[in-house]
PDB file of C-alpha atoms in Angstrom:
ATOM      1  CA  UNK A   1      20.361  -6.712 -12.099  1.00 39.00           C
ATOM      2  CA  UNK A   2      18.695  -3.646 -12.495  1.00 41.00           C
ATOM      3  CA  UNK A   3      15.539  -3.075 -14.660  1.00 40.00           C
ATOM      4  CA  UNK A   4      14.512   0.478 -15.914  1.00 37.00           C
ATOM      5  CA  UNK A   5      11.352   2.167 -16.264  1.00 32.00           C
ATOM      6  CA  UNK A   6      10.099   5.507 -17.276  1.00 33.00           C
ATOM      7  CA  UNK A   7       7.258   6.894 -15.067  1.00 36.00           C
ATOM      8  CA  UNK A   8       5.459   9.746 -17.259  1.00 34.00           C
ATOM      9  CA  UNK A   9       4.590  12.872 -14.781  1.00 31.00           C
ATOM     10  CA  UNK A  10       4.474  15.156 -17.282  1.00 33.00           C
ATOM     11  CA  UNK A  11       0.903  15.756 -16.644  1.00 31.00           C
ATOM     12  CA  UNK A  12       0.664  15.394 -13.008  1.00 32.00           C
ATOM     13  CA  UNK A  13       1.749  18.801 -12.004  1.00 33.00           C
ATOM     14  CA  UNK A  14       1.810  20.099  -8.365  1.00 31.00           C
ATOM     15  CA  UNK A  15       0.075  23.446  -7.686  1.00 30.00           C
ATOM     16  CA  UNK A  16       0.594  24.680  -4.247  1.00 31.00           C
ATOM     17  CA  UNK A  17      -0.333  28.032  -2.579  1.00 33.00           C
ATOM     18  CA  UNK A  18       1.239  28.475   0.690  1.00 33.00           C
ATOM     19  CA  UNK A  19       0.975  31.115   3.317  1.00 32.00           C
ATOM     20  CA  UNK A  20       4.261  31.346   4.930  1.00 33.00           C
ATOM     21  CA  UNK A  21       6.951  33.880   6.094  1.00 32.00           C
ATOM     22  CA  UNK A  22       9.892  32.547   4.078  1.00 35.00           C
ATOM     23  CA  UNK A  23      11.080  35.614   1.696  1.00 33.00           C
ATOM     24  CA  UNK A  24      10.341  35.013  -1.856  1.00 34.00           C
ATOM     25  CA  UNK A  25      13.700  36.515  -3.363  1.00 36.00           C
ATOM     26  CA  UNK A  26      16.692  36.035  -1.194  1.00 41.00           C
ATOM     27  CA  UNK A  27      18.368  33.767   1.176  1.00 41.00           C
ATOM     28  CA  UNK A  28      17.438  35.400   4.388  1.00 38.00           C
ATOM     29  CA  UNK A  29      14.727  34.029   7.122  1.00 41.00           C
ATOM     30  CA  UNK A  30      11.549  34.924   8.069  1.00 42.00           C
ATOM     31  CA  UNK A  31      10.581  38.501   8.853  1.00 40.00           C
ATOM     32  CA  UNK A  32       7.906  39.623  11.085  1.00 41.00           C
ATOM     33  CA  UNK A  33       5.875  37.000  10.694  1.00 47.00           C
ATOM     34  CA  UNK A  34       7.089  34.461  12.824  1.00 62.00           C
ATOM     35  CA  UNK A  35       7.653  34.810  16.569  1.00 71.00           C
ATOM     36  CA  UNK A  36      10.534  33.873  19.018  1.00 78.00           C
ATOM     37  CA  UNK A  37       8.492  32.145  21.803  1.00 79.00           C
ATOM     38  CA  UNK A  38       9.602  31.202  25.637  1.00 85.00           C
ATOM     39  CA  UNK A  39       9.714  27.562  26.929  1.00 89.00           C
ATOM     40  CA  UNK A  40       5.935  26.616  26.761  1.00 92.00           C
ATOM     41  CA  UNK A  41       5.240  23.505  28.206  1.00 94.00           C
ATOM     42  CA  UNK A  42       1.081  21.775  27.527  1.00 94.00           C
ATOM     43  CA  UNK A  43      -0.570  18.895  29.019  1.00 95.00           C
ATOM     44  CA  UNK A  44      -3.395  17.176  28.173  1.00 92.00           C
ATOM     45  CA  UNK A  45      -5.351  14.121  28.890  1.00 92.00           C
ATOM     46  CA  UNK A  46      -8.786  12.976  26.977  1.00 89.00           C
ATOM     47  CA  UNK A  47     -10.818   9.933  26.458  1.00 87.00           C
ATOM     48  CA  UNK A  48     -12.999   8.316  24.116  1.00 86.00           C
ATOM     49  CA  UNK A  49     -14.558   5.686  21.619  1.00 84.00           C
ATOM     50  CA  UNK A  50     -13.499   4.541  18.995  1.00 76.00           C
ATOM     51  CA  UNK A  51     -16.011   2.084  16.767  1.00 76.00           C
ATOM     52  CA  UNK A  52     -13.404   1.587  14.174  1.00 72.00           C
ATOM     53  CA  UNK A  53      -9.831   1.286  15.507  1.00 68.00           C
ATOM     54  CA  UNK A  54      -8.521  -0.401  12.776  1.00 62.00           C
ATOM     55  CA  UNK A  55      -9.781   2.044  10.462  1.00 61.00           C
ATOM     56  CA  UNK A  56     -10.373  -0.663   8.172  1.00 62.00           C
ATOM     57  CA  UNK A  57     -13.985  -2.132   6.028  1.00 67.00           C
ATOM     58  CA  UNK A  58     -13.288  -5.485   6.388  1.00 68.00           C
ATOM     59  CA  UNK A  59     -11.894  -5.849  10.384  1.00 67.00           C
ATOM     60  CA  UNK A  60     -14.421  -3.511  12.134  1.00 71.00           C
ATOM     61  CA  UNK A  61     -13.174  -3.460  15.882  1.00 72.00           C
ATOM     62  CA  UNK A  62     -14.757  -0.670  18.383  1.00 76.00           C
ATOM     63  CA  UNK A  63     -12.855   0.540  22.086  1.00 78.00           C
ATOM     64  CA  UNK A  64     -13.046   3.359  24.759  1.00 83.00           C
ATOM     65  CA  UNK A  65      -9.770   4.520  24.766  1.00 83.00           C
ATOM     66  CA  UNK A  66      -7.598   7.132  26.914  1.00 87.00           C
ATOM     67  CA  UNK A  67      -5.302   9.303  25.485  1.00 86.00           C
ATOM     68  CA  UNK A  68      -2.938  11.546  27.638  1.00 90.00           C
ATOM     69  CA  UNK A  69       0.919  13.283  26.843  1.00 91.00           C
ATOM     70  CA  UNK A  70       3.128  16.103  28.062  1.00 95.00           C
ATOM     71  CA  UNK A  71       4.821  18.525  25.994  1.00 95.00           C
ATOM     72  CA  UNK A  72       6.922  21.235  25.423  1.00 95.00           C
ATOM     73  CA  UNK A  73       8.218  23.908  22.542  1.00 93.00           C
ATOM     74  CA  UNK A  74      10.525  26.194  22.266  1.00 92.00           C
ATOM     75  CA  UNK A  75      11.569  29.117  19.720  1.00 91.00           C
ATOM     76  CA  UNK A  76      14.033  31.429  18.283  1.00 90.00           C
ATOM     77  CA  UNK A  77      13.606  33.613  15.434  1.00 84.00           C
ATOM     78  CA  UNK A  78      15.617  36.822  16.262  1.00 80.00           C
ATOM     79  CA  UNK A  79      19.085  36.212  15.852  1.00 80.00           C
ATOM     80  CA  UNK A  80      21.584  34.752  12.903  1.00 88.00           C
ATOM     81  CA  UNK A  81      20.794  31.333  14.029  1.00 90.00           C
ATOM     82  CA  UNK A  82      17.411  30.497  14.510  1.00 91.00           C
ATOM     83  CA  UNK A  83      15.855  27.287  16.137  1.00 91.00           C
ATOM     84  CA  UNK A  84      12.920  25.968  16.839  1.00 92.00           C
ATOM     85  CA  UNK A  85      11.870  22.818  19.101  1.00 94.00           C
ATOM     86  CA  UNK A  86       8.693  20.769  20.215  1.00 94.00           C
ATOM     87  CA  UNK A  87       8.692  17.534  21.791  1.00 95.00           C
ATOM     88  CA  UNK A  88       5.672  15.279  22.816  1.00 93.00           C
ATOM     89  CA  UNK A  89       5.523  11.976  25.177  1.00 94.00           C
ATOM     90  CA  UNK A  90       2.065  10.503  25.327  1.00 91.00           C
ATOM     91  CA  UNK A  91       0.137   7.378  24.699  1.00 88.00           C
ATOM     92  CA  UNK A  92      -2.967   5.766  23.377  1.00 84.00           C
ATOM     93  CA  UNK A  93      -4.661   2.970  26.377  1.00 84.00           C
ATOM     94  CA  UNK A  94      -7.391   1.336  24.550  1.00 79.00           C
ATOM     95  CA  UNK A  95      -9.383  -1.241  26.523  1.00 79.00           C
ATOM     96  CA  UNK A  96      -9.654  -3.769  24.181  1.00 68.00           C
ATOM     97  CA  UNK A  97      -6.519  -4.430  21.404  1.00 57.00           C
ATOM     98  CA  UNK A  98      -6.764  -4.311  17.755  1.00 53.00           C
ATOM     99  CA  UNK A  99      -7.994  -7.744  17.212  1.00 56.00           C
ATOM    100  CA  UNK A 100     -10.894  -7.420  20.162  1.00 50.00           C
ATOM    101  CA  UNK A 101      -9.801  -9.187  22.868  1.00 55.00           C
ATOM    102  CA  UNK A 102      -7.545  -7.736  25.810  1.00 52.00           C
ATOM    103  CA  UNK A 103      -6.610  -3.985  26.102  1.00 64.00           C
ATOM    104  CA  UNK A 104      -3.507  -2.407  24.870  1.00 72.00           C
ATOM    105  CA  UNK A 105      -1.231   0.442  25.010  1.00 79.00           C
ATOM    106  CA  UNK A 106       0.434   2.447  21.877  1.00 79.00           C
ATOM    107  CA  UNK A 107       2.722   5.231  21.951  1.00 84.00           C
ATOM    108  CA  UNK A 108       2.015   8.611  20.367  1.00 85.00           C
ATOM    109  CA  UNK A 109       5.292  10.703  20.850  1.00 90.00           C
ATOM    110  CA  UNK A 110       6.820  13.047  18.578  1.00 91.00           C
ATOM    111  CA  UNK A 111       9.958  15.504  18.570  1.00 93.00           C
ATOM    112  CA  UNK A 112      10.979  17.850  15.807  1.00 94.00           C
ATOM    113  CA  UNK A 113      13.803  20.415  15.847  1.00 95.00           C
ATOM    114  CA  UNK A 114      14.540  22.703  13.030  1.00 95.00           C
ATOM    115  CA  UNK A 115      17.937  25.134  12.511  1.00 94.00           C
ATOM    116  CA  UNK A 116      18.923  27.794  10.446  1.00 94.00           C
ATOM    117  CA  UNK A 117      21.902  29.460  10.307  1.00 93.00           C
ATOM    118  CA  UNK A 118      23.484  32.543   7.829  1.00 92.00           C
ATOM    119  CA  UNK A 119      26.805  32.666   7.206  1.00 92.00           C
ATOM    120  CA  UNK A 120      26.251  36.264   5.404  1.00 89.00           C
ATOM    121  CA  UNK A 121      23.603  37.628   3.165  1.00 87.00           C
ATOM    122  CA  UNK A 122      24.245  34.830   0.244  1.00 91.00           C
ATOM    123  CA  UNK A 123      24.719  32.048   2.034  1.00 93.00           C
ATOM    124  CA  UNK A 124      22.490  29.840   4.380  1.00 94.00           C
ATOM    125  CA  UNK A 125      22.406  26.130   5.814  1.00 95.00           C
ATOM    126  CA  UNK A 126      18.880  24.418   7.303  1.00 95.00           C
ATOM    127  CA  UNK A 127      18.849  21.510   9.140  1.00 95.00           C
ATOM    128  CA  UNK A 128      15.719  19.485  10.499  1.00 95.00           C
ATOM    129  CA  UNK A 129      14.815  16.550  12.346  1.00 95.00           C
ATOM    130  CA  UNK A 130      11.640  14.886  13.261  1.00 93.00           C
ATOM    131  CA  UNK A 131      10.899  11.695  15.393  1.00 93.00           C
ATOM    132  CA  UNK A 132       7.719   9.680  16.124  1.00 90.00           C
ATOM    133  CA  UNK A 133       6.185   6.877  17.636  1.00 89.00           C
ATOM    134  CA  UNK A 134       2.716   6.519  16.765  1.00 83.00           C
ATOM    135  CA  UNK A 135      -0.074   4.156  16.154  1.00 77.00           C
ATOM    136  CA  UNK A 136      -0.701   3.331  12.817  1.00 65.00           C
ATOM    137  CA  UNK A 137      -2.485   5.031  10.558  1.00 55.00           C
ATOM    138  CA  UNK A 138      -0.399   8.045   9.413  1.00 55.00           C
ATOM    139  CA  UNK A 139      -1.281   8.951   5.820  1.00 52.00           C
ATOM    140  CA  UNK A 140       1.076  11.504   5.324  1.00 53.00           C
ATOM    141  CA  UNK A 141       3.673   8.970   5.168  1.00 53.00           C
ATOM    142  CA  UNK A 142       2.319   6.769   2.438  1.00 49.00           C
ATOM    143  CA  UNK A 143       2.326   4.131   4.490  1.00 52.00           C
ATOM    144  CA  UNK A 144      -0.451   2.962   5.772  1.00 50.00           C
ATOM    145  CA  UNK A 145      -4.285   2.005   6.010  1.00 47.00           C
ATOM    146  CA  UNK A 146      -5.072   0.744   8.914  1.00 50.00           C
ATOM    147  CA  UNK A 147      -4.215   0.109  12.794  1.00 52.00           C
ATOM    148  CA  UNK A 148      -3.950  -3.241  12.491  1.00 53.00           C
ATOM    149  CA  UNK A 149      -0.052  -3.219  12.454  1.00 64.00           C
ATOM    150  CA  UNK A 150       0.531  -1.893  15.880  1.00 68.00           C
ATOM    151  CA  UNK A 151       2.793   1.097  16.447  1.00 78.00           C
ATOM    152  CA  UNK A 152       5.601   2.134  14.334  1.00 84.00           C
ATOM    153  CA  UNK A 153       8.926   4.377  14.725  1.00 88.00           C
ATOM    154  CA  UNK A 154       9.401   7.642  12.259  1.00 90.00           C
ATOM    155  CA  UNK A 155      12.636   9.019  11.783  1.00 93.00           C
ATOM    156  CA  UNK A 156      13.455  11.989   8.839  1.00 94.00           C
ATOM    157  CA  UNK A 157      16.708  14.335   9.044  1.00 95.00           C
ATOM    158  CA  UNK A 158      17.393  17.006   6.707  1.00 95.00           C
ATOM    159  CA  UNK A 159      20.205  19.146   5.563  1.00 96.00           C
ATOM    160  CA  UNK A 160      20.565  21.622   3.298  1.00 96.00           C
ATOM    161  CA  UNK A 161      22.999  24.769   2.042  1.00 96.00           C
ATOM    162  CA  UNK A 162      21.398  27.785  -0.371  1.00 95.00           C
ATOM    163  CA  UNK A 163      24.358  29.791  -2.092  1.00 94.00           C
ATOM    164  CA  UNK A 164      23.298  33.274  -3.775  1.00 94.00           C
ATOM    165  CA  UNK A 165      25.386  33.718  -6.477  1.00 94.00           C
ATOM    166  CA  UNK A 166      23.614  36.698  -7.973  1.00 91.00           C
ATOM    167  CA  UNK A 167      20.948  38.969  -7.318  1.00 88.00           C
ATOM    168  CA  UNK A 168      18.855  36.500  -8.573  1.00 91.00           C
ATOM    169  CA  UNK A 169      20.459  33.477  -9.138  1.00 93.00           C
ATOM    170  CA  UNK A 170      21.028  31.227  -6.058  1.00 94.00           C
ATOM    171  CA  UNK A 171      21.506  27.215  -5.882  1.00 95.00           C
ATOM    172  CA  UNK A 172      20.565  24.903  -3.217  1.00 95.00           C
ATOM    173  CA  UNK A 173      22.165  21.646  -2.366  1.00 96.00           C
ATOM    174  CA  UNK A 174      20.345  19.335   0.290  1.00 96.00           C
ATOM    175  CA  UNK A 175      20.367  15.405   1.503  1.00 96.00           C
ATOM    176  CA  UNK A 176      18.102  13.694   4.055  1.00 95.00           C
ATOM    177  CA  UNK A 177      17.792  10.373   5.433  1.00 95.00           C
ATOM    178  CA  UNK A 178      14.353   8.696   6.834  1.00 92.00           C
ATOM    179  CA  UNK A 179      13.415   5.495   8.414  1.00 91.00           C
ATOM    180  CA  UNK A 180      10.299   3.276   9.098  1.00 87.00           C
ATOM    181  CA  UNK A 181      10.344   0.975  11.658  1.00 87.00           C
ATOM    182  CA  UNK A 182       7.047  -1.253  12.761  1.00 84.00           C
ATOM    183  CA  UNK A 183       7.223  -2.460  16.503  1.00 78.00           C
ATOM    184  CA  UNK A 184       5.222  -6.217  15.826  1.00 76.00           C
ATOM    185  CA  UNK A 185       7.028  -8.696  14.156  1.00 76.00           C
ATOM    186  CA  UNK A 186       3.950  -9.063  11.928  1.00 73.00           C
ATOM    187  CA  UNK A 187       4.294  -5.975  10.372  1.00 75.00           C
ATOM    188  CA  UNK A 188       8.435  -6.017   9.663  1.00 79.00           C
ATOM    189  CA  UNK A 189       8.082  -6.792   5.908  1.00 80.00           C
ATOM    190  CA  UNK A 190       7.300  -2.944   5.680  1.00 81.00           C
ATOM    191  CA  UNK A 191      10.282  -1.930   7.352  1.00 86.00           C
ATOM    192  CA  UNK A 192      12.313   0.237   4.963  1.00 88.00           C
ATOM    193  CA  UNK A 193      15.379   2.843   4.714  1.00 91.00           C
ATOM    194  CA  UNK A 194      15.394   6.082   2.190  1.00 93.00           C
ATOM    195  CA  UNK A 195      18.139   8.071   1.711  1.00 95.00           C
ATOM    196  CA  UNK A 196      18.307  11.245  -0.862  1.00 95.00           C
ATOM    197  CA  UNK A 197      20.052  14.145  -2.484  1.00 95.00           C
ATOM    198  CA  UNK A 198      17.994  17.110  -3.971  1.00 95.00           C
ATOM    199  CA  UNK A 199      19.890  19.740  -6.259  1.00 95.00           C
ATOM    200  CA  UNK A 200      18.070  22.811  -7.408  1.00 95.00           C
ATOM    201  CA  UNK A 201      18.746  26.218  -9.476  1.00 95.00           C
ATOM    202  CA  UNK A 202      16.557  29.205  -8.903  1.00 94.00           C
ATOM    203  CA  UNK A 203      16.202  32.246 -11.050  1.00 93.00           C
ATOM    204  CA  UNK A 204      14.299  35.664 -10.465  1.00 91.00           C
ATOM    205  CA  UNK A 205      12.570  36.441 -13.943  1.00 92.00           C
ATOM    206  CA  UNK A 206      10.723  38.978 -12.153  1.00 90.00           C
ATOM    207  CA  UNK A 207      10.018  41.215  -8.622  1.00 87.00           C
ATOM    208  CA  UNK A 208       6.919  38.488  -8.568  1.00 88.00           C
ATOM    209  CA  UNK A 209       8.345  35.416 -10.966  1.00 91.00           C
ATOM    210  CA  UNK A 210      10.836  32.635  -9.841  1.00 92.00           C
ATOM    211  CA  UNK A 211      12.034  29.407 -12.246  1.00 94.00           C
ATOM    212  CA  UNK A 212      13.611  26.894 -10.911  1.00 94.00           C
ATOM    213  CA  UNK A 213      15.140  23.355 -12.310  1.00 95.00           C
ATOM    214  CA  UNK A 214      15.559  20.341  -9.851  1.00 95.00           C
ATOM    215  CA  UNK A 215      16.870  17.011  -9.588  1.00 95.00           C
ATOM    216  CA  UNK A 216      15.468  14.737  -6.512  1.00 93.00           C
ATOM    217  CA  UNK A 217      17.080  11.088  -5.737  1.00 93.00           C
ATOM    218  CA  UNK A 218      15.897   8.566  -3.427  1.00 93.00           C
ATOM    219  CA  UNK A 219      17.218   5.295  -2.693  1.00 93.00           C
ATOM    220  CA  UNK A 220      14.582   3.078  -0.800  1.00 91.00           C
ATOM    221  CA  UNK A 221      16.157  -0.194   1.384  1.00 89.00           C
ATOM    222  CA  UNK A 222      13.425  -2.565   2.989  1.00 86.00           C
ATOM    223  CA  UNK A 223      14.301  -5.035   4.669  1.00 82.00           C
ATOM    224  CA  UNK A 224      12.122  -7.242   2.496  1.00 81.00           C
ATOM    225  CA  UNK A 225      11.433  -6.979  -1.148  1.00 79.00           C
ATOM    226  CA  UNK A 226      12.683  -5.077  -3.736  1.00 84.00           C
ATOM    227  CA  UNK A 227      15.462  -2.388  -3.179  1.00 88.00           C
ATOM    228  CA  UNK A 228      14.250   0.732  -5.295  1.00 90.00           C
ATOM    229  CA  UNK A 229      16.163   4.088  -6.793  1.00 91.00           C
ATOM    230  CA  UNK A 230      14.230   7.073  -8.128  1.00 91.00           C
ATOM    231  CA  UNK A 231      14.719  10.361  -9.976  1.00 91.00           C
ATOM    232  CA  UNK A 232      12.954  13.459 -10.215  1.00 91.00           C
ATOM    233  CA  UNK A 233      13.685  16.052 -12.727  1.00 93.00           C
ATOM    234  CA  UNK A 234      11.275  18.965 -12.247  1.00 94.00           C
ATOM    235  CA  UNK A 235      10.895  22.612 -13.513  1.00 95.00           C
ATOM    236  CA  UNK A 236       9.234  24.638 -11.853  1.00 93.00           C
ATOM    237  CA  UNK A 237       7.664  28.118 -11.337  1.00 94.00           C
ATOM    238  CA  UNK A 238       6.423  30.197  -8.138  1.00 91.00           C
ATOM    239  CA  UNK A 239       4.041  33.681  -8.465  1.00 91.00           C
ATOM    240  CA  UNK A 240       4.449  35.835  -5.795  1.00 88.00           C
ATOM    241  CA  UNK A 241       0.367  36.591  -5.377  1.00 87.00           C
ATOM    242  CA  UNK A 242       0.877  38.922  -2.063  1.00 84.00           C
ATOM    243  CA  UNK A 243       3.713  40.010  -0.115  1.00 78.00           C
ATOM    244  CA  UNK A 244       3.602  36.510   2.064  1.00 80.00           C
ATOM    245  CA  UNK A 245       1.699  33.705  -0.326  1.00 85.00           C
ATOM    246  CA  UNK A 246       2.910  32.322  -3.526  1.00 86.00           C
ATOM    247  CA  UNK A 247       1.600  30.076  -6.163  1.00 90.00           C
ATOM    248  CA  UNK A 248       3.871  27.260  -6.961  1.00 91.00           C
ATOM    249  CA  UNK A 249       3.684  24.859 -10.301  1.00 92.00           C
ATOM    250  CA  UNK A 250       5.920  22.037 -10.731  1.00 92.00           C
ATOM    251  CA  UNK A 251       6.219  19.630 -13.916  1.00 93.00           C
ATOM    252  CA  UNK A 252       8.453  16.511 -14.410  1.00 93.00           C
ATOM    253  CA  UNK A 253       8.978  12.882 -15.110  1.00 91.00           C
ATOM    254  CA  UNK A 254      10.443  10.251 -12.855  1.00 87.00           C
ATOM    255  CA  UNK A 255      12.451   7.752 -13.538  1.00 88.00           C
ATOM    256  CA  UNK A 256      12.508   4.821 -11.176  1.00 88.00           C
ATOM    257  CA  UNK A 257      15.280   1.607 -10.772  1.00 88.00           C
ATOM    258  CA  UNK A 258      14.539  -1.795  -9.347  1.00 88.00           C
ATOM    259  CA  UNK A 259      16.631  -4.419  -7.770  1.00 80.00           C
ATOM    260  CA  UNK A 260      15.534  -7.642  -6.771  1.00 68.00           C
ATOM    261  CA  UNK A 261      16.713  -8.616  -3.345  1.00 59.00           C
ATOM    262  CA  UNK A 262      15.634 -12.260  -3.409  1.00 53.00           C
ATOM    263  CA  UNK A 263      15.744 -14.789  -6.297  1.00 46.00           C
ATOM    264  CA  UNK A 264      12.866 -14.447  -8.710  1.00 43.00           C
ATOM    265  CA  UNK A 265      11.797 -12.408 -11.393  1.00 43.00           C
ATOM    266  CA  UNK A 266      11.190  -8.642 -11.252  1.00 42.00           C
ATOM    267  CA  UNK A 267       7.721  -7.744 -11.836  1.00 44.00           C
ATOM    268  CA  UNK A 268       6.385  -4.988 -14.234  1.00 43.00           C
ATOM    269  CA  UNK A 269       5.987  -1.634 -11.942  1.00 47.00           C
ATOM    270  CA  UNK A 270       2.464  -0.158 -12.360  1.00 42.00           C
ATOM    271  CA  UNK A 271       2.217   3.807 -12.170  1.00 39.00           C
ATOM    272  CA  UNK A 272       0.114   5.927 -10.140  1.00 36.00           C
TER     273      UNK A 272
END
């Protein structure tokens, strides 16, 4: 059974101002402002102390640790298809664990790659994927608050296709798949799945104004809990301010489905 709710946004707009080399108007990639770059491999090894591991007010735990990882990046901007690639293998040795006692070891690796490739001058695909294996806590996920759940796996692919229909109409199509995976057995309640589709219309009012009207799905699968569907409807609008940084206002409501995976009630959802 599936119980609706309507999640006002209306007044929680996003305003973002970006510095970046992507072209305001058109399909094609970045010009001059991004580099091709040669196999560049890095290594580095530190060490420290930590008097709050578990980042956390109530289970204050303090540790020298040593940190150390190898990695490597690669880059190319200057042809039809571009790519880009970094990789990191590393680790995190603190001398005493997260509850105090013994030491203990956590991985901090990452690898992203990112492709583009143009078809002609109206039509484009992107593709990305990313991949870590870090301690916790990593806020940009939404996920967490403190260390105290060990080390978790990350994994986000992307893929999307811009078509140009006009001079200044184009429409992008896009779906992408993530994962979150905790390592101790303590912390597998949290494990989840998303998978989405994004779908969204652009329009060139202007040589410096762009509208735009999108639709964002997401359909969250934990392992424990409640299974969870959610739509975005935005509109949009993004002022060119210079020749390579734009101002970008978004405005929308969400509206978010809940499925009970065990026997029980469904409780009343809360909004942020």
């Amino acid at each position: 059974m599936k119980s609706p709710f309507y999640l006002s946004l209306m007044a929680a707009g996003m305003l973002a101002v970006h510095a970046n080399g992507q072209s305001l108007y058109t399909l094609a990639g970045p010009v001059g402002l991004e580099e091709s770059l040669p196999l560049k491999w890095t290594f580095n090894l530190a060490g420290g102390y930590d008097d709050n591991v578990n980042a956390s007010n109530y289970d204050q735990q303090e540790a020298a640790f040593i940190s150390t990882d190898i990695g490597a990046s690669l880059a190319n901007y200057d042809s039809v298809t571009q790519y880009s690639f970094s990789a990191k293998l590393g680790g995190i040795f603190y001398l005493k664990d997260l509850e105090g006692e013994t030491n203990e070891s956590l991985s901090n690796s990452t690898l992203s790659a990112n492709l583009s490739h143009s078809f002609d001058q109206t039509l484009r695909y992107n593709g990305s994927v990313s991949f870590a294996w870090q301690p916790e806590p990593n806020y940009s996920n939404g996920i967490a608050n403190a260390r105290r759940d060990g080390d978790y796996i990350y994994v986000y692919v992307s893929s999307s296709v811009s078509k140009a229909w006009t001079s200044r109409y184009s429409t992008t199509l896009g779906a992408n798949f993530s994962m979150i995976n905790y390592q101790e057995d303590s912390a597998k309640t949290d494990n989840r799945d998303y998978v989405g589709m994004d779908f969204t219309n652009r329009y060139k009012w202007t040589e410096r104004l762009a509208i735009s009207l999108s639709w964002n799905g997401s359909y969250c699968d934990r392992e424990y809990g409640n299974n969870e569907f959610s739509n975005f409807v935005m509109a949009g609008a993004e002022y060119a301010v210079a020749e390579n940084t734009s101002a970008t206002l978004r405005v929308g409501p969400q509206f978010k489905y809940v499925k009970a995976t065990v026997p029980g009630p469904i409780l009343p959802q809360n909004s942020v």
